PDB file of C-alpha atoms and ligand atoms in Angstrom:
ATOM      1  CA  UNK A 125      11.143   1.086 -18.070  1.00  0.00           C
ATOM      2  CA  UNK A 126       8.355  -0.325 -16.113  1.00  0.00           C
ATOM      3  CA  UNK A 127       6.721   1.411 -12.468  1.00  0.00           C
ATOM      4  CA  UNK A 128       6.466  -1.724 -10.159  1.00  0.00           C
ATOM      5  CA  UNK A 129       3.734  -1.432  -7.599  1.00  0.00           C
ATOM      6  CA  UNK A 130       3.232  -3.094  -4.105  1.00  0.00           C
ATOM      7  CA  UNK A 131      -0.166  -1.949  -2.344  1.00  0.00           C
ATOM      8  CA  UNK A 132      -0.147  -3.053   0.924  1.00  0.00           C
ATOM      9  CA  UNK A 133      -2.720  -2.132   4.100  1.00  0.00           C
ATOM     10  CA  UNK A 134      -0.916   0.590   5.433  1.00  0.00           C
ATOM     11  CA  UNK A 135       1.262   1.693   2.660  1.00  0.00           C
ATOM     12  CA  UNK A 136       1.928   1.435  -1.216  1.00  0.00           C
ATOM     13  CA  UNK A 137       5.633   0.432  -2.245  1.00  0.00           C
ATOM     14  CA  UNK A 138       6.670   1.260  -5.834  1.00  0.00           C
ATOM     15  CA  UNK A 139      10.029   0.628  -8.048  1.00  0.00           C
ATOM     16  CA  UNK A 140      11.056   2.161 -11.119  1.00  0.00           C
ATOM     17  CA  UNK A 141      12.803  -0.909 -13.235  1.00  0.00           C
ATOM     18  CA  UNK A 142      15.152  -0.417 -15.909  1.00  0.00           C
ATOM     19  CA  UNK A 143      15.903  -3.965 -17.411  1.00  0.00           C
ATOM     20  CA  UNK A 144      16.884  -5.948 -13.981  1.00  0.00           C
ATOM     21  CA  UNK A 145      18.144  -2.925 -11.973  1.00  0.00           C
ATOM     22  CA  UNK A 146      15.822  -0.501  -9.722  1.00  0.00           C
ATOM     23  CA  UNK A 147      16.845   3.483 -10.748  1.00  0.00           C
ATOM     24  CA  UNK A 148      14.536   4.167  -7.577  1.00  0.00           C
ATOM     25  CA  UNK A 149      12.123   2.760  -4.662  1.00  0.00           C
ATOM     26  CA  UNK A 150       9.467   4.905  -3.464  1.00  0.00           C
ATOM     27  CA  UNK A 151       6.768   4.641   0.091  1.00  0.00           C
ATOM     28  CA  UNK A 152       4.044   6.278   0.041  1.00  0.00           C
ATOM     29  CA  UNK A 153       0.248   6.066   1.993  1.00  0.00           C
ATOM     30  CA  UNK A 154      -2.144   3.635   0.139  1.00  0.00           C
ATOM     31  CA  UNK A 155      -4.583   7.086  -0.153  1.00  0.00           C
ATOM     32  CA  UNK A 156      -1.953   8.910  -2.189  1.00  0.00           C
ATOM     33  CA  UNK A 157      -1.725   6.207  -4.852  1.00  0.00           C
ATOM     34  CA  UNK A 158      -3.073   8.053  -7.814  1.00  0.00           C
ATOM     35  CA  UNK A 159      -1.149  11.364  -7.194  1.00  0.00           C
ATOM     36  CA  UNK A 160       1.756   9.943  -6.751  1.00  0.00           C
ATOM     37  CA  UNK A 161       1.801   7.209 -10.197  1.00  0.00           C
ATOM     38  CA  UNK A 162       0.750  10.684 -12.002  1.00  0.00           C
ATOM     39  CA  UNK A 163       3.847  12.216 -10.371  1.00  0.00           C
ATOM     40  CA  UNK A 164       6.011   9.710 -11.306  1.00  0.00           C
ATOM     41  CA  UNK A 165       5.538   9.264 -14.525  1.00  0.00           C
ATOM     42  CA  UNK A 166       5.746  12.405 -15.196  1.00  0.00           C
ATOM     43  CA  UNK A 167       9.174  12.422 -14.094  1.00  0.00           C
ATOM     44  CA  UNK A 168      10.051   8.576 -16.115  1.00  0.00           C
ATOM     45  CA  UNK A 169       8.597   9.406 -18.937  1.00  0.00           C
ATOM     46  CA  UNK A 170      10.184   6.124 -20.871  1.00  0.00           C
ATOM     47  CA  UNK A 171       7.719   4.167 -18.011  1.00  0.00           C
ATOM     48  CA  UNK A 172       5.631   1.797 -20.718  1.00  0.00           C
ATOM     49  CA  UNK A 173       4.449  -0.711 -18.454  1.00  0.00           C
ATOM     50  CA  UNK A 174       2.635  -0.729 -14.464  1.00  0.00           C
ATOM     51  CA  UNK A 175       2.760  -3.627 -12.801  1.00  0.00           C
ATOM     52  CA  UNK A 176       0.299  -3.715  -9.648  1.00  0.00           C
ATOM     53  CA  UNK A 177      -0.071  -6.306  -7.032  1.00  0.00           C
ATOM     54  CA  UNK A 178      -2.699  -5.208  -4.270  1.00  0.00           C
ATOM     55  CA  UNK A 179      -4.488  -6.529  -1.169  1.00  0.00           C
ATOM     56  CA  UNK A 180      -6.644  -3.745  -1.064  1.00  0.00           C
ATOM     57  CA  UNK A 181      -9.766  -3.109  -3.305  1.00  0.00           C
ATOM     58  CA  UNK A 182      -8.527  -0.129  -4.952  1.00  0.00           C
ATOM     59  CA  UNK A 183     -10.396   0.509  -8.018  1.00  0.00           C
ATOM     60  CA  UNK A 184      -9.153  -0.516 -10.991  1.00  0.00           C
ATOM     61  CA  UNK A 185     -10.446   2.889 -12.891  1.00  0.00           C
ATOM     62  CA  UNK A 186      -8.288   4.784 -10.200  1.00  0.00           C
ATOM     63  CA  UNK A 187      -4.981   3.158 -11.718  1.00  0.00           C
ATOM     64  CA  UNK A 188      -6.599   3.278 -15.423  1.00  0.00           C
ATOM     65  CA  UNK A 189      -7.138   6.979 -14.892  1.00  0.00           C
ATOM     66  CA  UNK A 190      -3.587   7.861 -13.127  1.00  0.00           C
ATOM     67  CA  UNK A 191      -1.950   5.559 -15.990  1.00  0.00           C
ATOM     68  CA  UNK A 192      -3.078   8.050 -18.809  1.00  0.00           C
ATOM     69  CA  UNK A 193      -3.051   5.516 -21.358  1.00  0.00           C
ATOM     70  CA  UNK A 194      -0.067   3.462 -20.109  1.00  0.00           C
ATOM     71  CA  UNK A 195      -0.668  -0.111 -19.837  1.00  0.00           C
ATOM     72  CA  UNK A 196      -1.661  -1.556 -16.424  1.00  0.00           C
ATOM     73  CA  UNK A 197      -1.082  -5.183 -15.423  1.00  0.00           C
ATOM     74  CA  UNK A 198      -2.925  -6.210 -12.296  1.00  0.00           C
ATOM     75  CA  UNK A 199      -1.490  -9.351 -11.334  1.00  0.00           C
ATOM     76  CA  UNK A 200      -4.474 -11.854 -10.144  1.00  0.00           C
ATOM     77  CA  UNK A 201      -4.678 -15.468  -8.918  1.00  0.00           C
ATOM     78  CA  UNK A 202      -5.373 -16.783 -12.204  1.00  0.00           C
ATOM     79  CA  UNK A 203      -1.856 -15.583 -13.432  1.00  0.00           C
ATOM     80  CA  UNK A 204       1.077 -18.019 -14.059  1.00  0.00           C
ATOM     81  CA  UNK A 205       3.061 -18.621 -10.961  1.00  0.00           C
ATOM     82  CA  UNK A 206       6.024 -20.898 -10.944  1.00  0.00           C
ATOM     83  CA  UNK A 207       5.000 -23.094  -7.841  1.00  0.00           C
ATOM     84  CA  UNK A 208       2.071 -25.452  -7.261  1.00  0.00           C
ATOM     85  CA  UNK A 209      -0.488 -24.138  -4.903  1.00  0.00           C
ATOM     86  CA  UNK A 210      -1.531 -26.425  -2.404  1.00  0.00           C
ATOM     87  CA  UNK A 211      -3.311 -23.751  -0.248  1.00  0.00           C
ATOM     88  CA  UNK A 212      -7.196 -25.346   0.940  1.00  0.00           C
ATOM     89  CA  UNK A 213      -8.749 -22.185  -0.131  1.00  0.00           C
ATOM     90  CA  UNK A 214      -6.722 -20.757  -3.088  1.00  0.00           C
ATOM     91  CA  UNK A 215      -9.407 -18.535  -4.136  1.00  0.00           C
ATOM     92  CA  UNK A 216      -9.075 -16.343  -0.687  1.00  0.00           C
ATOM     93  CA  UNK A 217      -5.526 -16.398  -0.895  1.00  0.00           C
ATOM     94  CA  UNK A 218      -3.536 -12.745  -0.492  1.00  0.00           C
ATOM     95  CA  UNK A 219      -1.897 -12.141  -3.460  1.00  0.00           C
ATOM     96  CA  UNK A 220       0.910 -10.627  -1.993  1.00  0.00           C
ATOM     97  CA  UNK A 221       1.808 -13.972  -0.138  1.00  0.00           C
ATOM     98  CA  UNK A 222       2.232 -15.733  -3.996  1.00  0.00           C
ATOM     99  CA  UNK A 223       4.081 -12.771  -5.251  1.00  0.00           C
ATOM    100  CA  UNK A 224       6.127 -13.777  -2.304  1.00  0.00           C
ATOM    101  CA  UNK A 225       6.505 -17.158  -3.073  1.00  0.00           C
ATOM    102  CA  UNK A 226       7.009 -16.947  -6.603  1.00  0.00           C
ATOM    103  CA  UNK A 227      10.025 -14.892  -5.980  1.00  0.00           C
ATOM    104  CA  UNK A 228      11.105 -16.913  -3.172  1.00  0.00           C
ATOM    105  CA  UNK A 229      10.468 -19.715  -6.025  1.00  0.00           C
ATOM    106  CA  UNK A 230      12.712 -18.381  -8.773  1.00  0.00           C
ATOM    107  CA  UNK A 231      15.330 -16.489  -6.770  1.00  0.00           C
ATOM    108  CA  UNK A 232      16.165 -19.830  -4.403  1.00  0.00           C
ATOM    109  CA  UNK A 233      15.400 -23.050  -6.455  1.00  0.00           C
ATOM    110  CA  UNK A 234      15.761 -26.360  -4.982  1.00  0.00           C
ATOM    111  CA  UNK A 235      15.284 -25.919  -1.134  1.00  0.00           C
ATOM    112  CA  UNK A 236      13.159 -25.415   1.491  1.00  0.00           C
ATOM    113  CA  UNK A 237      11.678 -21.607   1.586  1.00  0.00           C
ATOM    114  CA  UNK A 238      10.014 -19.837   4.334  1.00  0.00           C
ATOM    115  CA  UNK A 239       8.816 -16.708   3.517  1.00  0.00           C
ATOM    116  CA  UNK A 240       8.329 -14.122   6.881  1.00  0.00           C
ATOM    117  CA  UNK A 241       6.387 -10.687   5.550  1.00  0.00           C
ATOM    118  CA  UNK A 242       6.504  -8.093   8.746  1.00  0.00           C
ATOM    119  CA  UNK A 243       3.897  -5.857   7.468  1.00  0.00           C
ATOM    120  CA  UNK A 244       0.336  -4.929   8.704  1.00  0.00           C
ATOM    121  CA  UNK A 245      -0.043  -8.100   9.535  1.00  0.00           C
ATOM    122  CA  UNK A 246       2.927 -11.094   9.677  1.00  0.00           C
ATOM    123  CA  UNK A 247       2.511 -13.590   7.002  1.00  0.00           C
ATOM    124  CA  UNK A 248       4.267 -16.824   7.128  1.00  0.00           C
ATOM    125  CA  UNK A 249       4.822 -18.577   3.266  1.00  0.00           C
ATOM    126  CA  UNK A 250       6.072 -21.976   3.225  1.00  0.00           C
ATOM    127  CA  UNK A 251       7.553 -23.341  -0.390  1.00  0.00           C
ATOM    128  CA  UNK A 252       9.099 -26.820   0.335  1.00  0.00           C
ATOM    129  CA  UNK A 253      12.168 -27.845  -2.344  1.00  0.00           C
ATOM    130  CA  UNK A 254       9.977 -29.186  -4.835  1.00  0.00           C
ATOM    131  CA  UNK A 255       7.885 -25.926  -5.489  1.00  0.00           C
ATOM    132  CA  UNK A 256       4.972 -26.967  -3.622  1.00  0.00           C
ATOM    133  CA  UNK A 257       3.309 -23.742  -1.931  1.00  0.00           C
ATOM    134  CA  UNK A 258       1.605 -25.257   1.232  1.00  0.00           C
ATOM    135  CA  UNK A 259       0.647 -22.164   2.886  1.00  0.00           C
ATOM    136  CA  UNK A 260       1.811 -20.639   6.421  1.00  0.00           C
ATOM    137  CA  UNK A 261       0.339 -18.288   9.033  1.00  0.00           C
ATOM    138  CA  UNK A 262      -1.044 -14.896   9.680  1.00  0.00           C
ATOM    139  CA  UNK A 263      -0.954 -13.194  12.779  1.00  0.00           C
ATOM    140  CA  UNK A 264      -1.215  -8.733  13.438  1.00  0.00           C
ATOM    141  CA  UNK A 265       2.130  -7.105  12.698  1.00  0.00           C
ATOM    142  CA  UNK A 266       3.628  -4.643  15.097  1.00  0.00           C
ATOM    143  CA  UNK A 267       1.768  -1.961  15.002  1.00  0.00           C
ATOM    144  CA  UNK A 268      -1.483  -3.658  14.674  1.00  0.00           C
ATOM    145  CA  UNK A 269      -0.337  -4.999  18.337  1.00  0.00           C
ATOM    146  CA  UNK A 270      -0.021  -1.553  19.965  1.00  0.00           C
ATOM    147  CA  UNK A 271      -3.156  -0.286  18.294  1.00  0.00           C
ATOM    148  CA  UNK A 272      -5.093  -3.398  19.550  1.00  0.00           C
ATOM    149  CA  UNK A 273      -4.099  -2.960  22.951  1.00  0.00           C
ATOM    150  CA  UNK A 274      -4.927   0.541  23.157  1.00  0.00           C
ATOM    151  CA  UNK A 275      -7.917   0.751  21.240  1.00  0.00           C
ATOM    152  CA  UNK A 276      -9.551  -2.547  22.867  1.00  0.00           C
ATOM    153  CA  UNK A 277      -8.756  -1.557  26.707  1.00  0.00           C
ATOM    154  CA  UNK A 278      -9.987   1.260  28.712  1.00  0.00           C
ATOM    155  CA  UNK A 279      -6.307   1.733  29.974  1.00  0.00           C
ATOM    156  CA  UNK A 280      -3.821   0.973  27.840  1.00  0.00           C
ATOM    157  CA  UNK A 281      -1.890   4.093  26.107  1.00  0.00           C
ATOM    158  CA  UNK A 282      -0.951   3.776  22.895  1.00  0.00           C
ATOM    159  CA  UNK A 283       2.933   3.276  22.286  1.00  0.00           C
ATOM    160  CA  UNK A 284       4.794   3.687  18.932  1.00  0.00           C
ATOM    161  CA  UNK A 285       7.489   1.211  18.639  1.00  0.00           C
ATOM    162  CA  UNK A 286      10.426   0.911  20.925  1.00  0.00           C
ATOM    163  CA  UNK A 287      12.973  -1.729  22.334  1.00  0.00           C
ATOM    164  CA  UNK A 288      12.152  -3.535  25.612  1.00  0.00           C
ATOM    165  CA  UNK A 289      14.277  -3.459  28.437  1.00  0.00           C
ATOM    166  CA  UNK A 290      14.595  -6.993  29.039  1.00  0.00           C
ATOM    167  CA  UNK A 291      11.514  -9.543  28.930  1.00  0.00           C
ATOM    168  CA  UNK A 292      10.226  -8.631  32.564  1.00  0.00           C
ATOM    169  CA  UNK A 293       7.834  -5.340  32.434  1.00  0.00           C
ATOM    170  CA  UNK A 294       8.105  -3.107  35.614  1.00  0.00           C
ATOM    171  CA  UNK A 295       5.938  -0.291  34.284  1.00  0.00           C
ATOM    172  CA  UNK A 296       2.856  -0.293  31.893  1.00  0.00           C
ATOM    173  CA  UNK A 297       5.011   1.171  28.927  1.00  0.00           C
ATOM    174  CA  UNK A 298       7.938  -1.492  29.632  1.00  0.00           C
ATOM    175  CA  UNK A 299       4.923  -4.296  29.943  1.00  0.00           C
ATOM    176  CA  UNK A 300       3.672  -3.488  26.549  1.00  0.00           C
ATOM    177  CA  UNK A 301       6.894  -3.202  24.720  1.00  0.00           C
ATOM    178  CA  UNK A 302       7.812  -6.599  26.261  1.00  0.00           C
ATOM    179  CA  UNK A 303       4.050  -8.192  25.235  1.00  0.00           C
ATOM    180  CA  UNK A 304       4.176  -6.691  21.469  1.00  0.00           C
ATOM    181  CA  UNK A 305       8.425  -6.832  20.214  1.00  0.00           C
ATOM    182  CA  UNK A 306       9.208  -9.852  22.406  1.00  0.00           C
ATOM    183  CA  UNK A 307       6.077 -11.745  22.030  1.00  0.00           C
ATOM    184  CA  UNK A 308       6.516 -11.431  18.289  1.00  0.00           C
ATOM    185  CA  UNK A 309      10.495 -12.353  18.306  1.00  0.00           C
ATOM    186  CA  UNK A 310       9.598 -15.074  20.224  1.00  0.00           C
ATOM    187  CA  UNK A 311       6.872 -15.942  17.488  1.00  0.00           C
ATOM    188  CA  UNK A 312       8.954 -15.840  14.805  1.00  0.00           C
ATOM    189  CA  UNK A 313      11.464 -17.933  16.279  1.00  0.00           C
ATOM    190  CA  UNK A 314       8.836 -20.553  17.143  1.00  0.00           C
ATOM    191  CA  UNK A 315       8.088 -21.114  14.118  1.00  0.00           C
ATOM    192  CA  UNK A 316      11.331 -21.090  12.497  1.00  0.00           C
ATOM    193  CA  UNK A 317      12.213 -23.665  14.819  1.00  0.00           C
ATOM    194  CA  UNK A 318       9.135 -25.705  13.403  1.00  0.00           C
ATOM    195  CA  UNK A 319       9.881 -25.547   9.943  1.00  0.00           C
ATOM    196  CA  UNK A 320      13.645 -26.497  10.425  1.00  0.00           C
ATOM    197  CA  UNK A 321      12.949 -29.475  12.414  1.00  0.00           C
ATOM    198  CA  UNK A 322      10.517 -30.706   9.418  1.00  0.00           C
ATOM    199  CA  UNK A 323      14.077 -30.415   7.165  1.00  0.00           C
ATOM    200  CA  UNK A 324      17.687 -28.749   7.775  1.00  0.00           C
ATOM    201  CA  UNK A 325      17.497 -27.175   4.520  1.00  0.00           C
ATOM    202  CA  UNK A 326      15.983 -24.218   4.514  1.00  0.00           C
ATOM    203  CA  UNK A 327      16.170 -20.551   3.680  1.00  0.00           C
ATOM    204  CA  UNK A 328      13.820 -18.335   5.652  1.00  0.00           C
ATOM    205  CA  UNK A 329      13.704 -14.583   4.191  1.00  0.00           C
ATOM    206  CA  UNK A 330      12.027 -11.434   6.144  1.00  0.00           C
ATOM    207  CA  UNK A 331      10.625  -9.166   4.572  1.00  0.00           C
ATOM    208  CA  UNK A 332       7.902  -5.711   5.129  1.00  0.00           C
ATOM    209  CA  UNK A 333       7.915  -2.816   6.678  1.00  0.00           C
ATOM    210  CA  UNK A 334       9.381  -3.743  10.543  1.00  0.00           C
ATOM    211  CA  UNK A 335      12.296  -6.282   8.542  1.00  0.00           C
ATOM    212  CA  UNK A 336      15.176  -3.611   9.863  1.00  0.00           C
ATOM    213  CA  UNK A 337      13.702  -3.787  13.632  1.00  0.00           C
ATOM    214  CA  UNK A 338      12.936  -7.193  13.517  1.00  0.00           C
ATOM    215  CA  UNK A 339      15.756  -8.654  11.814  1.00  0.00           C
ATOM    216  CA  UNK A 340      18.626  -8.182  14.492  1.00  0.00           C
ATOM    217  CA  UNK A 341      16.435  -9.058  17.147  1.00  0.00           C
ATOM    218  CA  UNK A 342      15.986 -12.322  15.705  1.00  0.00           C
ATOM    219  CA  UNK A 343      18.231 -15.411  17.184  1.00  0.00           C
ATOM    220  CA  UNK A 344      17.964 -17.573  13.716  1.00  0.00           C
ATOM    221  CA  UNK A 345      20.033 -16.366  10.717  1.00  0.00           C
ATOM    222  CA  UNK A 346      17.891 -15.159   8.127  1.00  0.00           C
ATOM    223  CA  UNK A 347      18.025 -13.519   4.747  1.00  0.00           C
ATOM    224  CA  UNK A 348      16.537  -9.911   5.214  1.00  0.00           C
ATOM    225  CA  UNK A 349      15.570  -7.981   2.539  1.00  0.00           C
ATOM    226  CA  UNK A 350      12.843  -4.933   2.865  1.00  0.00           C
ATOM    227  CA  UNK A 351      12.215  -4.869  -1.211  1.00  0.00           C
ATOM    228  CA  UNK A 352      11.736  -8.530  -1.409  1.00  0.00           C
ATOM    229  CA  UNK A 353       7.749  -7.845  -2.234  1.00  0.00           C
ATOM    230  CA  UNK A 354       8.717  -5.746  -5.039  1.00  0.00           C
ATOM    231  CA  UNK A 355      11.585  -7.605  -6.617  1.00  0.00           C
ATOM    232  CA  UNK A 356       9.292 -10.315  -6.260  1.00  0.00           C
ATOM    233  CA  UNK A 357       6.760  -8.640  -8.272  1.00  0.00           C
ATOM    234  CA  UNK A 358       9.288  -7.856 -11.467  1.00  0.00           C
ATOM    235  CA  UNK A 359      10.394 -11.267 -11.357  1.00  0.00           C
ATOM    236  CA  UNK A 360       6.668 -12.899 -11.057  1.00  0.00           C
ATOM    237  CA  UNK A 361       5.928 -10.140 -13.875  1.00  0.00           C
ATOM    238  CA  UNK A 362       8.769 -11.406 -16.510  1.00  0.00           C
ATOM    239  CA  UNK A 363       7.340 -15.049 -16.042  1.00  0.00           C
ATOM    240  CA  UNK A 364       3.757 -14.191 -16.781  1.00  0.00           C
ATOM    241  CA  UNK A 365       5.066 -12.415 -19.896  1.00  0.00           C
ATOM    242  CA  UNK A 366       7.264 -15.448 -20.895  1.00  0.00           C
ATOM    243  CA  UNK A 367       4.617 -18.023 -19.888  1.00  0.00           C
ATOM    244  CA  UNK A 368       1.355 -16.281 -20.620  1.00  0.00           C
TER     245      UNK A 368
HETATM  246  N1  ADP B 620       5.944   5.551   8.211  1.00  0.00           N
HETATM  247  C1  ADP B 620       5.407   4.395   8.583  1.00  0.00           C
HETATM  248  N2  ADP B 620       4.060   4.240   8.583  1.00  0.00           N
HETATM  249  C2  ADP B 620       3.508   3.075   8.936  1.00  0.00           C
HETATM  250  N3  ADP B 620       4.196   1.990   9.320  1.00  0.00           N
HETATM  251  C3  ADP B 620       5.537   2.082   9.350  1.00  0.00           C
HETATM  252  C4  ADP B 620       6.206   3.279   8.978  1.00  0.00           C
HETATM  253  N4  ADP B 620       7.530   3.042   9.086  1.00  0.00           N
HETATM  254  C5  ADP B 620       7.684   1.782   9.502  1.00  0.00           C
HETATM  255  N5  ADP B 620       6.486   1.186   9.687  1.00  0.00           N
HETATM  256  C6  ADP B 620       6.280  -0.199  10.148  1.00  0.00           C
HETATM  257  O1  ADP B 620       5.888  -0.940   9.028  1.00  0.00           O
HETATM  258  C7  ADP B 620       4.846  -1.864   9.363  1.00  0.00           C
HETATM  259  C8  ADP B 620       3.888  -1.920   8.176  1.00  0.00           C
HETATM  260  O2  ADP B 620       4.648  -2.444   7.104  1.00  0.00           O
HETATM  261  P1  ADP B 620       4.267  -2.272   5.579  1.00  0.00           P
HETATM  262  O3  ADP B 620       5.209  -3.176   4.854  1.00  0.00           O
HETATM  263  O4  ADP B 620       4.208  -0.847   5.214  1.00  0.00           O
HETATM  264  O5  ADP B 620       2.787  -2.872   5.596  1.00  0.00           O
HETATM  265  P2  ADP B 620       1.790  -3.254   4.412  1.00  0.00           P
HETATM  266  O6  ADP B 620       2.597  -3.946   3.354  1.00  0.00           O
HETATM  267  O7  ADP B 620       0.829  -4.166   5.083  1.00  0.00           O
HETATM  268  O8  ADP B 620       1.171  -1.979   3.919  1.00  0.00           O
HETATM  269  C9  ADP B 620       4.226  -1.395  10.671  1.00  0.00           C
HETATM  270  O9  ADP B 620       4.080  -2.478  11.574  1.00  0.00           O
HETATM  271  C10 ADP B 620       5.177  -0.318  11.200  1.00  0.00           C
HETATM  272  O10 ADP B 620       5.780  -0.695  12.430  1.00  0.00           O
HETATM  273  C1  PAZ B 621      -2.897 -11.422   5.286  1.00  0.00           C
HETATM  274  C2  PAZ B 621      -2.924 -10.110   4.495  1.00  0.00           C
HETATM  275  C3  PAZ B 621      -3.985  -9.195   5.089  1.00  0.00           C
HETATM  276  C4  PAZ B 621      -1.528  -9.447   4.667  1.00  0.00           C
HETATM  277  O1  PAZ B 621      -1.544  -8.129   4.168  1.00  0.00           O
HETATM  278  P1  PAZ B 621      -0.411  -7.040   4.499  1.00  0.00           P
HETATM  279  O2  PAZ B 621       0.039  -7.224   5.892  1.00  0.00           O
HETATM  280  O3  PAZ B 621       0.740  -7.345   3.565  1.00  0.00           O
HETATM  281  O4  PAZ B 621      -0.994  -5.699   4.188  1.00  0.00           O
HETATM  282  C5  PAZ B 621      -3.171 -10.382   2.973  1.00  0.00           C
HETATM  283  O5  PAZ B 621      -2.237 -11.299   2.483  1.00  0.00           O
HETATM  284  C6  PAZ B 621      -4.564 -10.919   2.731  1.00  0.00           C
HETATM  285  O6  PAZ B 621      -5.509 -10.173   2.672  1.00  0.00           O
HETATM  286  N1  PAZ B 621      -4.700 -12.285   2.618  1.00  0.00           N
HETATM  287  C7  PAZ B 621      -5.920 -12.962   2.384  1.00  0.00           C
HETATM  288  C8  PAZ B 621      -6.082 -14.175   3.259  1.00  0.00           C
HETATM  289  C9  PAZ B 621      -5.071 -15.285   2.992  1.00  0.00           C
HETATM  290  O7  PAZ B 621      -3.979 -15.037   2.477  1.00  0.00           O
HETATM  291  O8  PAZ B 621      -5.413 -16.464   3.280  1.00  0.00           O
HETATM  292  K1    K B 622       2.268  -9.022   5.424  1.00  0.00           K
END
């Protein structure tokens, strides 16, 4: 049984794997990280193995600590990853975008992949058919959008999430929820439309915390899949054990 773990800006993701199949997913807040691995493995007790992928510098000892003698695996840029890494500045690269594209990798050989991670920020991963990584985009995810505008005006309130009516604003509110959900639907399907006019052949997956809202909003037919960061992780986990 291995504990899977995602640790994002704004919130940890964690899977309990059994062979290929998740018993159970977890969310939690990035701060509650060590109370909660000590809380789950109490309760999996046959957990042997941690696998952790994070963007943010959480201290190693923290995990070590939490683990109680249970082996930790921090996967780092100098794993094995089953593309080749084109990106300009591969030492600054997130590690979360090539746990991305190493699943995107393995789980869609032989075409075109675009990788679309709605989290804190929105991450763009491009994998072309012959396993080349080539990099992407970032740009502030939703709720980085509402904060911004509120906490960088005088007068802007700030809004939690909600649909637009329609793309003209009448009101503040209505302005803002135009600005942030359609300015970032029309965003995504800008670049979409990029990428598919380099080559037909693509599959573009969304993934992160706003996939469910963003996903039906979107006009381009996409492969959604919220736990695509941590399936990604198990699978770029097995090929660092069979490659390492
Ligand atoms: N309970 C929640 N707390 C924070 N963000 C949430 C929550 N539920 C949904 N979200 C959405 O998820 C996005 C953050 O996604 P997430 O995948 O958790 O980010 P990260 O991987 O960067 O930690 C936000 O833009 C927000 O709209
Ligand atoms: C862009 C990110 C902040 C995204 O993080 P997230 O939204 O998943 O929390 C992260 O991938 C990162 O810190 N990247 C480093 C810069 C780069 O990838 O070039
Ligand atoms: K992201």
């Amino acid at each position: 049984m291995i504990l899977i773990i995602d640790v994002g800006n704004t919130r940890a993701k964690a899977a309990v794997f059994e062979q290929d199949s998740v018993l159970e997913w977890f969310v939690f807040e990035t701060k509650e990280l060590s109370k909660k691995i000590t809380e789950l493995l109490v309760r999996f007790p046959k957990i042997h193995a941690i696998v952790v992928a994070s963007v943010v510098h959480t201290p190693k000892e923290a995990f070590l600590d939490a683990a109680n003698g249970v082996a930790v695996f921090f996967i780092s840029r100098t794993d094995h990853f089953p593309f080749n890494n084109h990106y300009a500045s591969p030492q600054t690269l997130g590690i979360d975008r090539m746990v991305l594209a190493s699943g995107a990798t393995l789980q869609f050989p032989g075409q075109n992949r675009l990788v679309i991670d709605a989290g804190t920020c929105i991450t763009y991963d491009f994998i072309d058919a012959q396993d080349n990584y080539l990099g992407g985009a970032i740009s502030p995810g939703l709720r980085l959008r509402y904060q911004a505008l509120h906490q960088h005006t005088s007068q802007l309130p700030l809004l939690s999430l909600s649909d637009p009516d329609g793309f003209v604003g009448t009101t503040t509110d209505s302005s803002i929820h135009s600005g942030v959900v359609n300015g970032l639907v029309y965003e995504i399907d800008g670049f979409i439309a990029e990428y598919k006019a380099l080559d037909s052949n693509f599959i573009i997956i969304l993934t992160g915390g706003d996939t469910e809202f963003l996903a039906k909003r979107l006009k381009n037919t996409i492969f959604a899949n919220s736990n695509f960061l941590l399936e990604s992780l198990y699978q770029t986990f097995q090929y660092k054990i069979k490659n390492d």
